[in-house]
């Protein structure tokens, strides 16, 4: 399996295809897309509230959150005993086309030509 291939962007620079593979695998699940969408709409959300929002047990939710975290698509902040999750907007913007990126932006944050 090819992990890195040199590209012409900068001398000696390589693309980490394994990292992209993990990111796109994380995006290839409907439940994970739903989680990302809800985080977009609600901002920072406690895992206990997120389980209710997406109608999923905490154990199943934790499985999906770990995949999204490992791919760098969401971030986690621990406050006391609870974990709060938030969409990593910079990473989503970097990965997705402008049209798809608009799905994970609040309506008031979308550029005028977004999703037209």
PDB file of N, CA and C in Angstrom, residues 29-102:
ATOM      1  N   UNK A  29     -19.437   7.689   6.189  1.00  0.00           N
ATOM      2  CA  UNK A  29     -20.489   7.071   6.990  1.00  0.00           C
ATOM      3  C   UNK A  29     -21.587   8.100   7.267  1.00  0.00           C
ATOM      4  N   UNK A  30     -22.827   7.708   7.023  1.00  0.00           N
ATOM      5  CA  UNK A  30     -23.957   8.620   7.196  1.00  0.00           C
ATOM      6  C   UNK A  30     -24.092   9.115   8.638  1.00  0.00           C
ATOM      7  N   UNK A  31     -23.883   8.258   9.617  1.00  0.00           N
ATOM      8  CA  UNK A  31     -23.995   8.679  11.028  1.00  0.00           C
ATOM      9  C   UNK A  31     -22.927   9.710  11.377  1.00  0.00           C
ATOM     10  N   UNK A  32     -21.704   9.498  10.878  1.00  0.00           N
ATOM     11  CA  UNK A  32     -20.636  10.463  11.162  1.00  0.00           C
ATOM     12  C   UNK A  32     -20.912  11.799  10.477  1.00  0.00           C
ATOM     13  N   UNK A  33     -21.469  11.751   9.279  1.00  0.00           N
ATOM     14  CA  UNK A  33     -21.865  13.002   8.618  1.00  0.00           C
ATOM     15  C   UNK A  33     -22.949  13.711   9.416  1.00  0.00           C
ATOM     16  N   UNK A  34     -23.881  12.950   9.972  1.00  0.00           N
ATOM     17  CA  UNK A  34     -24.932  13.539  10.804  1.00  0.00           C
ATOM     18  C   UNK A  34     -24.326  14.180  12.051  1.00  0.00           C
ATOM     19  N   UNK A  35     -23.373  13.507  12.675  1.00  0.00           N
ATOM     20  CA  UNK A  35     -22.696  14.055  13.863  1.00  0.00           C
ATOM     21  C   UNK A  35     -22.016  15.373  13.503  1.00  0.00           C
ATOM     22  N   UNK A  36     -21.294  15.385  12.375  1.00  0.00           N
ATOM     23  CA  UNK A  36     -20.614  16.608  11.950  1.00  0.00           C
ATOM     24  C   UNK A  36     -21.619  17.725  11.676  1.00  0.00           C
ATOM     25  N   UNK A  37     -22.722  17.386  11.058  1.00  0.00           N
ATOM     26  CA  UNK A  37     -23.755  18.387  10.770  1.00  0.00           C
ATOM     27  C   UNK A  37     -24.312  18.981  12.059  1.00  0.00           C
ATOM     28  N   UNK A  38     -24.610  18.124  13.023  1.00  0.00           N
ATOM     29  CA  UNK A  38     -25.155  18.610  14.303  1.00  0.00           C
ATOM     30  C   UNK A  38     -24.133  19.489  15.030  1.00  0.00           C
ATOM     31  N   UNK A  39     -22.869  19.129  14.976  1.00  0.00           N
ATOM     32  CA  UNK A  39     -21.833  19.962  15.593  1.00  0.00           C
ATOM     33  C   UNK A  39     -21.742  21.310  14.893  1.00  0.00           C
ATOM     34  N   UNK A  40     -21.958  21.313  13.581  1.00  0.00           N
ATOM     35  CA  UNK A  40     -21.965  22.572  12.830  1.00  0.00           C
ATOM     36  C   UNK A  40     -23.092  23.471  13.321  1.00  0.00           C
ATOM     37  N   UNK A  41     -24.253  22.892  13.500  1.00  0.00           N
ATOM     38  CA  UNK A  41     -25.434  23.671  13.876  1.00  0.00           C
ATOM     39  C   UNK A  41     -25.395  24.129  15.326  1.00  0.00           C
ATOM     40  N   UNK A  42     -24.846  23.307  16.216  1.00  0.00           N
ATOM     41  CA  UNK A  42     -24.931  23.587  17.649  1.00  0.00           C
ATOM     42  C   UNK A  42     -23.626  24.084  18.261  1.00  0.00           C
ATOM     43  N   UNK A  43     -22.514  23.999  17.538  1.00  0.00           N
ATOM     44  CA  UNK A  43     -21.227  24.410  18.088  1.00  0.00           C
ATOM     45  C   UNK A  43     -20.669  23.348  18.999  1.00  0.00           C
ATOM     46  N   UNK A  44     -20.099  23.736  20.114  1.00  0.00           N
ATOM     47  CA  UNK A  44     -19.524  22.804  21.078  1.00  0.00           C
ATOM     48  C   UNK A  44     -20.645  22.078  21.819  1.00  0.00           C
ATOM     49  N   UNK A  45     -20.619  20.735  21.765  1.00  0.00           N
ATOM     50  CA  UNK A  45     -21.700  19.944  22.351  1.00  0.00           C
ATOM     51  C   UNK A  45     -21.122  18.868  23.253  1.00  0.00           C
ATOM     52  N   UNK A  46     -21.725  18.742  24.437  1.00  0.00           N
ATOM     53  CA  UNK A  46     -21.347  17.695  25.380  1.00  0.00           C
ATOM     54  C   UNK A  46     -21.748  16.341  24.804  1.00  0.00           C
ATOM     55  N   UNK A  47     -20.912  15.330  25.025  1.00  0.00           N
ATOM     56  CA  UNK A  47     -21.189  14.002  24.508  1.00  0.00           C
ATOM     57  C   UNK A  47     -22.535  13.477  25.009  1.00  0.00           C
ATOM     58  N   UNK A  48     -22.914  13.824  26.220  1.00  0.00           N
ATOM     59  CA  UNK A  48     -24.198  13.365  26.761  1.00  0.00           C
ATOM     60  C   UNK A  48     -25.371  13.953  25.974  1.00  0.00           C
ATOM     61  N   UNK A  49     -25.261  15.218  25.565  1.00  0.00           N
ATOM     62  CA  UNK A  49     -26.305  15.852  24.762  1.00  0.00           C
ATOM     63  C   UNK A  49     -26.270  15.361  23.317  1.00  0.00           C
ATOM     64  N   UNK A  50     -25.083  15.138  22.800  1.00  0.00           N
ATOM     65  CA  UNK A  50     -24.939  14.689  21.426  1.00  0.00           C
ATOM     66  C   UNK A  50     -25.563  13.306  21.223  1.00  0.00           C
ATOM     67  N   UNK A  51     -25.441  12.437  22.211  1.00  0.00           N
ATOM     68  CA  UNK A  51     -26.039  11.096  22.119  1.00  0.00           C
ATOM     69  C   UNK A  51     -27.550  11.206  21.926  1.00  0.00           C
ATOM     70  N   UNK A  52     -28.160  12.139  22.630  1.00  0.00           N
ATOM     71  CA  UNK A  52     -29.609  12.340  22.503  1.00  0.00           C
ATOM     72  C   UNK A  52     -29.961  12.967  21.155  1.00  0.00           C
ATOM     73  N   UNK A  53     -29.169  13.926  20.727  1.00  0.00           N
ATOM     74  CA  UNK A  53     -29.430  14.632  19.469  1.00  0.00           C
ATOM     75  C   UNK A  53     -29.407  13.671  18.281  1.00  0.00           C
ATOM     76  N   UNK A  54     -28.430  12.771  18.257  1.00  0.00           N
ATOM     77  CA  UNK A  54     -28.302  11.854  17.118  1.00  0.00           C
ATOM     78  C   UNK A  54     -28.968  10.506  17.381  1.00  0.00           C
ATOM     79  N   UNK A  55     -29.662  10.386  18.508  1.00  0.00           N
ATOM     80  CA  UNK A  55     -30.394   9.165  18.865  1.00  0.00           C
ATOM     81  C   UNK A  55     -29.511   7.927  18.758  1.00  0.00           C
ATOM     82  N   UNK A  56     -28.429   7.945  19.548  1.00  0.00           N
ATOM     83  CA  UNK A  56     -27.458   6.870  19.513  1.00  0.00           C
ATOM     84  C   UNK A  56     -26.971   6.611  20.938  1.00  0.00           C
ATOM     85  N   UNK A  57     -26.689   5.363  21.251  1.00  0.00           N
ATOM     86  CA  UNK A  57     -26.135   5.067  22.571  1.00  0.00           C
ATOM     87  C   UNK A  57     -24.750   5.698  22.675  1.00  0.00           C
ATOM     88  N   UNK A  58     -24.323   5.983  23.916  1.00  0.00           N
ATOM     89  CA  UNK A  58     -23.020   6.616  24.090  1.00  0.00           C
ATOM     90  C   UNK A  58     -21.884   5.718  23.604  1.00  0.00           C
ATOM     91  N   UNK A  59     -22.028   4.406  23.714  1.00  0.00           N
ATOM     92  CA  UNK A  59     -20.956   3.525  23.255  1.00  0.00           C
ATOM     93  C   UNK A  59     -20.810   3.584  21.731  1.00  0.00           C
ATOM     94  N   UNK A  60     -21.933   3.563  20.996  1.00  0.00           N
ATOM     95  CA  UNK A  60     -21.866   3.680  19.537  1.00  0.00           C
ATOM     96  C   UNK A  60     -21.374   5.061  19.127  1.00  0.00           C
ATOM     97  N   UNK A  61     -21.847   6.077  19.824  1.00  0.00           N
ATOM     98  CA  UNK A  61     -21.419   7.439  19.528  1.00  0.00           C
ATOM     99  C   UNK A  61     -19.914   7.590  19.747  1.00  0.00           C
ATOM    100  N   UNK A  62     -19.403   7.022  20.825  1.00  0.00           N
ATOM    101  CA  UNK A  62     -17.970   7.099  21.115  1.00  0.00           C
ATOM    102  C   UNK A  62     -17.140   6.482  19.996  1.00  0.00           C
ATOM    103  N   UNK A  63     -17.622   5.383  19.439  1.00  0.00           N
ATOM    104  CA  UNK A  63     -16.940   4.732  18.318  1.00  0.00           C
ATOM    105  C   UNK A  63     -16.822   5.706  17.141  1.00  0.00           C
ATOM    106  N   UNK A  64     -17.918   6.354  16.782  1.00  0.00           N
ATOM    107  CA  UNK A  64     -17.922   7.288  15.654  1.00  0.00           C
ATOM    108  C   UNK A  64     -17.097   8.540  15.965  1.00  0.00           C
ATOM    109  N   UNK A  65     -17.191   9.037  17.185  1.00  0.00           N
ATOM    110  CA  UNK A  65     -16.421  10.221  17.565  1.00  0.00           C
ATOM    111  C   UNK A  65     -14.922   9.949  17.492  1.00  0.00           C
ATOM    112  N   UNK A  66     -14.490   8.758  17.886  1.00  0.00           N
ATOM    113  CA  UNK A  66     -13.066   8.415  17.830  1.00  0.00           C
ATOM    114  C   UNK A  66     -12.562   8.439  16.390  1.00  0.00           C
ATOM    115  N   UNK A  67     -13.339   7.921  15.470  1.00  0.00           N
ATOM    116  CA  UNK A  67     -12.945   7.933  14.058  1.00  0.00           C
ATOM    117  C   UNK A  67     -12.829   9.371  13.549  1.00  0.00           C
ATOM    118  N   UNK A  68     -13.794  10.208  13.898  1.00  0.00           N
ATOM    119  CA  UNK A  68     -13.758  11.608  13.486  1.00  0.00           C
ATOM    120  C   UNK A  68     -12.595  12.354  14.132  1.00  0.00           C
ATOM    121  N   UNK A  69     -12.324  12.063  15.405  1.00  0.00           N
ATOM    122  CA  UNK A  69     -11.185  12.678  16.099  1.00  0.00           C
ATOM    123  C   UNK A  69      -9.869  12.259  15.475  1.00  0.00           C
ATOM    124  N   UNK A  70      -9.706  10.961  15.236  1.00  0.00           N
ATOM    125  CA  UNK A  70      -8.463  10.450  14.656  1.00  0.00           C
ATOM    126  C   UNK A  70      -8.203  11.040  13.275  1.00  0.00           C
ATOM    127  N   UNK A  71      -9.274  11.351  12.548  1.00  0.00           N
ATOM    128  CA  UNK A  71      -9.154  11.949  11.217  1.00  0.00           C
ATOM    129  C   UNK A  71      -8.944  13.464  11.287  1.00  0.00           C
ATOM    130  N   UNK A  72      -9.076  14.038  12.484  1.00  0.00           N
ATOM    131  CA  UNK A  72      -8.884  15.477  12.653  1.00  0.00           C
ATOM    132  C   UNK A  72     -10.072  16.314  12.209  1.00  0.00           C
ATOM    133  N   UNK A  73     -11.228  15.676  12.027  1.00  0.00           N
ATOM    134  CA  UNK A  73     -12.406  16.400  11.552  1.00  0.00           C
ATOM    135  C   UNK A  73     -13.189  17.067  12.674  1.00  0.00           C
ATOM    136  N   UNK A  74     -12.979  16.628  13.901  1.00  0.00           N
ATOM    137  CA  UNK A  74     -13.591  17.259  15.064  1.00  0.00           C
ATOM    138  C   UNK A  74     -12.521  17.434  16.127  1.00  0.00           C
ATOM    139  N   UNK A  75     -12.822  18.263  17.118  1.00  0.00           N
ATOM    140  CA  UNK A  75     -11.921  18.454  18.257  1.00  0.00           C
ATOM    141  C   UNK A  75     -12.676  18.111  19.535  1.00  0.00           C
ATOM    142  N   UNK A  76     -11.922  17.837  20.589  1.00  0.00           N
ATOM    143  CA  UNK A  76     -12.527  17.497  21.873  1.00  0.00           C
ATOM    144  C   UNK A  76     -11.874  18.354  22.958  1.00  0.00           C
ATOM    145  N   UNK A  77     -12.725  18.841  23.846  1.00  0.00           N
ATOM    146  CA  UNK A  77     -12.246  19.564  25.025  1.00  0.00           C
ATOM    147  C   UNK A  77     -12.903  18.920  26.238  1.00  0.00           C
ATOM    148  N   UNK A  78     -12.098  18.562  27.226  1.00  0.00           N
ATOM    149  CA  UNK A  78     -12.628  17.943  28.433  1.00  0.00           C
ATOM    150  C   UNK A  78     -12.803  19.009  29.496  1.00  0.00           C
ATOM    151  N   UNK A  79     -14.012  19.047  30.049  1.00  0.00           N
ATOM    152  CA  UNK A  79     -14.335  19.964  31.143  1.00  0.00           C
ATOM    153  C   UNK A  79     -14.862  19.105  32.283  1.00  0.00           C
ATOM    154  N   UNK A  80     -14.069  18.956  33.312  1.00  0.00           N
ATOM    155  CA  UNK A  80     -14.456  18.078  34.416  1.00  0.00           C
ATOM    156  C   UNK A  80     -14.510  16.649  33.939  1.00  0.00           C
ATOM    157  N   UNK A  81     -15.671  16.016  34.074  1.00  0.00           N
ATOM    158  CA  UNK A  81     -15.803  14.624  33.652  1.00  0.00           C
ATOM    159  C   UNK A  81     -16.434  14.493  32.265  1.00  0.00           C
ATOM    160  N   UNK A  82     -16.808  15.612  31.642  1.00  0.00           N
ATOM    161  CA  UNK A  82     -17.491  15.560  30.360  1.00  0.00           C
ATOM    162  C   UNK A  82     -16.587  16.016  29.227  1.00  0.00           C
ATOM    163  N   UNK A  83     -16.806  15.422  28.073  1.00  0.00           N
ATOM    164  CA  UNK A  83     -16.097  15.818  26.861  1.00  0.00           C
ATOM    165  C   UNK A  83     -17.043  16.598  25.967  1.00  0.00           C
ATOM    166  N   UNK A  84     -16.531  17.690  25.415  1.00  0.00           N
ATOM    167  CA  UNK A  84     -17.288  18.535  24.502  1.00  0.00           C
ATOM    168  C   UNK A  84     -16.618  18.460  23.131  1.00  0.00           C
ATOM    169  N   UNK A  85     -17.439  18.267  22.110  1.00  0.00           N
ATOM    170  CA  UNK A  85     -16.943  18.095  20.753  1.00  0.00           C
ATOM    171  C   UNK A  85     -17.361  19.266  19.891  1.00  0.00           C
ATOM    172  N   UNK A  86     -16.490  19.566  18.925  1.00  0.00           N
ATOM    173  CA  UNK A  86     -16.748  20.675  18.019  1.00  0.00           C
ATOM    174  C   UNK A  86     -16.154  20.319  16.663  1.00  0.00           C
ATOM    175  N   UNK A  87     -16.786  20.802  15.604  1.00  0.00           N
ATOM    176  CA  UNK A  87     -16.286  20.568  14.259  1.00  0.00           C
ATOM    177  C   UNK A  87     -14.971  21.316  14.071  1.00  0.00           C
ATOM    178  N   UNK A  88     -13.994  20.685  13.452  1.00  0.00           N
ATOM    179  CA  UNK A  88     -12.737  21.334  13.100  1.00  0.00           C
ATOM    180  C   UNK A  88     -12.945  21.981  11.735  1.00  0.00           C
ATOM    181  N   UNK A  89     -13.497  23.188  11.741  1.00  0.00           N
ATOM    182  CA  UNK A  89     -13.897  23.863  10.502  1.00  0.00           C
ATOM    183  C   UNK A  89     -12.727  24.054   9.549  1.00  0.00           C
ATOM    184  N   UNK A  90     -11.559  24.359  10.060  1.00  0.00           N
ATOM    185  CA  UNK A  90     -10.396  24.573   9.191  1.00  0.00           C
ATOM    186  C   UNK A  90     -10.073  23.305   8.401  1.00  0.00           C
ATOM    187  N   UNK A  91     -10.139  22.156   9.050  1.00  0.00           N
ATOM    188  CA  UNK A  91      -9.839  20.893   8.370  1.00  0.00           C
ATOM    189  C   UNK A  91     -10.929  20.545   7.361  1.00  0.00           C
ATOM    190  N   UNK A  92     -12.179  20.771   7.715  1.00  0.00           N
ATOM    191  CA  UNK A  92     -13.283  20.511   6.791  1.00  0.00           C
ATOM    192  C   UNK A  92     -13.140  21.410   5.559  1.00  0.00           C
ATOM    193  N   UNK A  93     -12.831  22.676   5.761  1.00  0.00           N
ATOM    194  CA  UNK A  93     -12.648  23.604   4.640  1.00  0.00           C
ATOM    195  C   UNK A  93     -11.512  23.152   3.729  1.00  0.00           C
ATOM    196  N   UNK A  94     -10.454  22.646   4.317  1.00  0.00           N
ATOM    197  CA  UNK A  94      -9.284  22.218   3.553  1.00  0.00           C
ATOM    198  C   UNK A  94      -9.592  20.983   2.713  1.00  0.00           C
ATOM    199  N   UNK A  95     -10.423  20.093   3.228  1.00  0.00           N
ATOM    200  CA  UNK A  95     -10.697  18.815   2.562  1.00  0.00           C
ATOM    201  C   UNK A  95     -11.776  18.866   1.502  1.00  0.00           C
ATOM    202  N   UNK A  96     -12.818  19.615   1.761  1.00  0.00           N
ATOM    203  CA  UNK A  96     -14.005  19.520   0.932  1.00  0.00           C
ATOM    204  C   UNK A  96     -14.086  20.617  -0.119  1.00  0.00           C
ATOM    205  N   UNK A  97     -14.767  20.303  -1.191  1.00  0.00           N
ATOM    206  CA  UNK A  97     -15.020  21.300  -2.229  1.00  0.00           C
ATOM    207  C   UNK A  97     -15.889  22.404  -1.636  1.00  0.00           C
ATOM    208  N   UNK A  98     -15.901  23.577  -2.254  1.00  0.00           N
ATOM    209  CA  UNK A  98     -16.753  24.649  -1.727  1.00  0.00           C
ATOM    210  C   UNK A  98     -18.220  24.240  -1.600  1.00  0.00           C
ATOM    211  N   UNK A  99     -18.735  23.473  -2.560  1.00  0.00           N
ATOM    212  CA  UNK A  99     -20.138  23.065  -2.492  1.00  0.00           C
ATOM    213  C   UNK A  99     -20.396  22.156  -1.301  1.00  0.00           C
ATOM    214  N   UNK A 100     -19.574  21.137  -1.103  1.00  0.00           N
ATOM    215  CA  UNK A 100     -19.753  20.234   0.031  1.00  0.00           C
ATOM    216  C   UNK A 100     -19.446  20.927   1.349  1.00  0.00           C
ATOM    217  N   UNK A 101     -18.485  21.817   1.316  1.00  0.00           N
ATOM    218  CA  UNK A 101     -18.102  22.536   2.529  1.00  0.00           C
ATOM    219  C   UNK A 101     -19.279  23.330   3.080  1.00  0.00           C
ATOM    220  N   UNK A 102     -20.135  23.821   2.218  1.00  0.00           N
ATOM    221  CA  UNK A 102     -21.287  24.608   2.659  1.00  0.00           C
ATOM    222  C   UNK A 102     -22.247  23.800   3.520  1.00  0.00           C
TER     223      UNK A 102
END
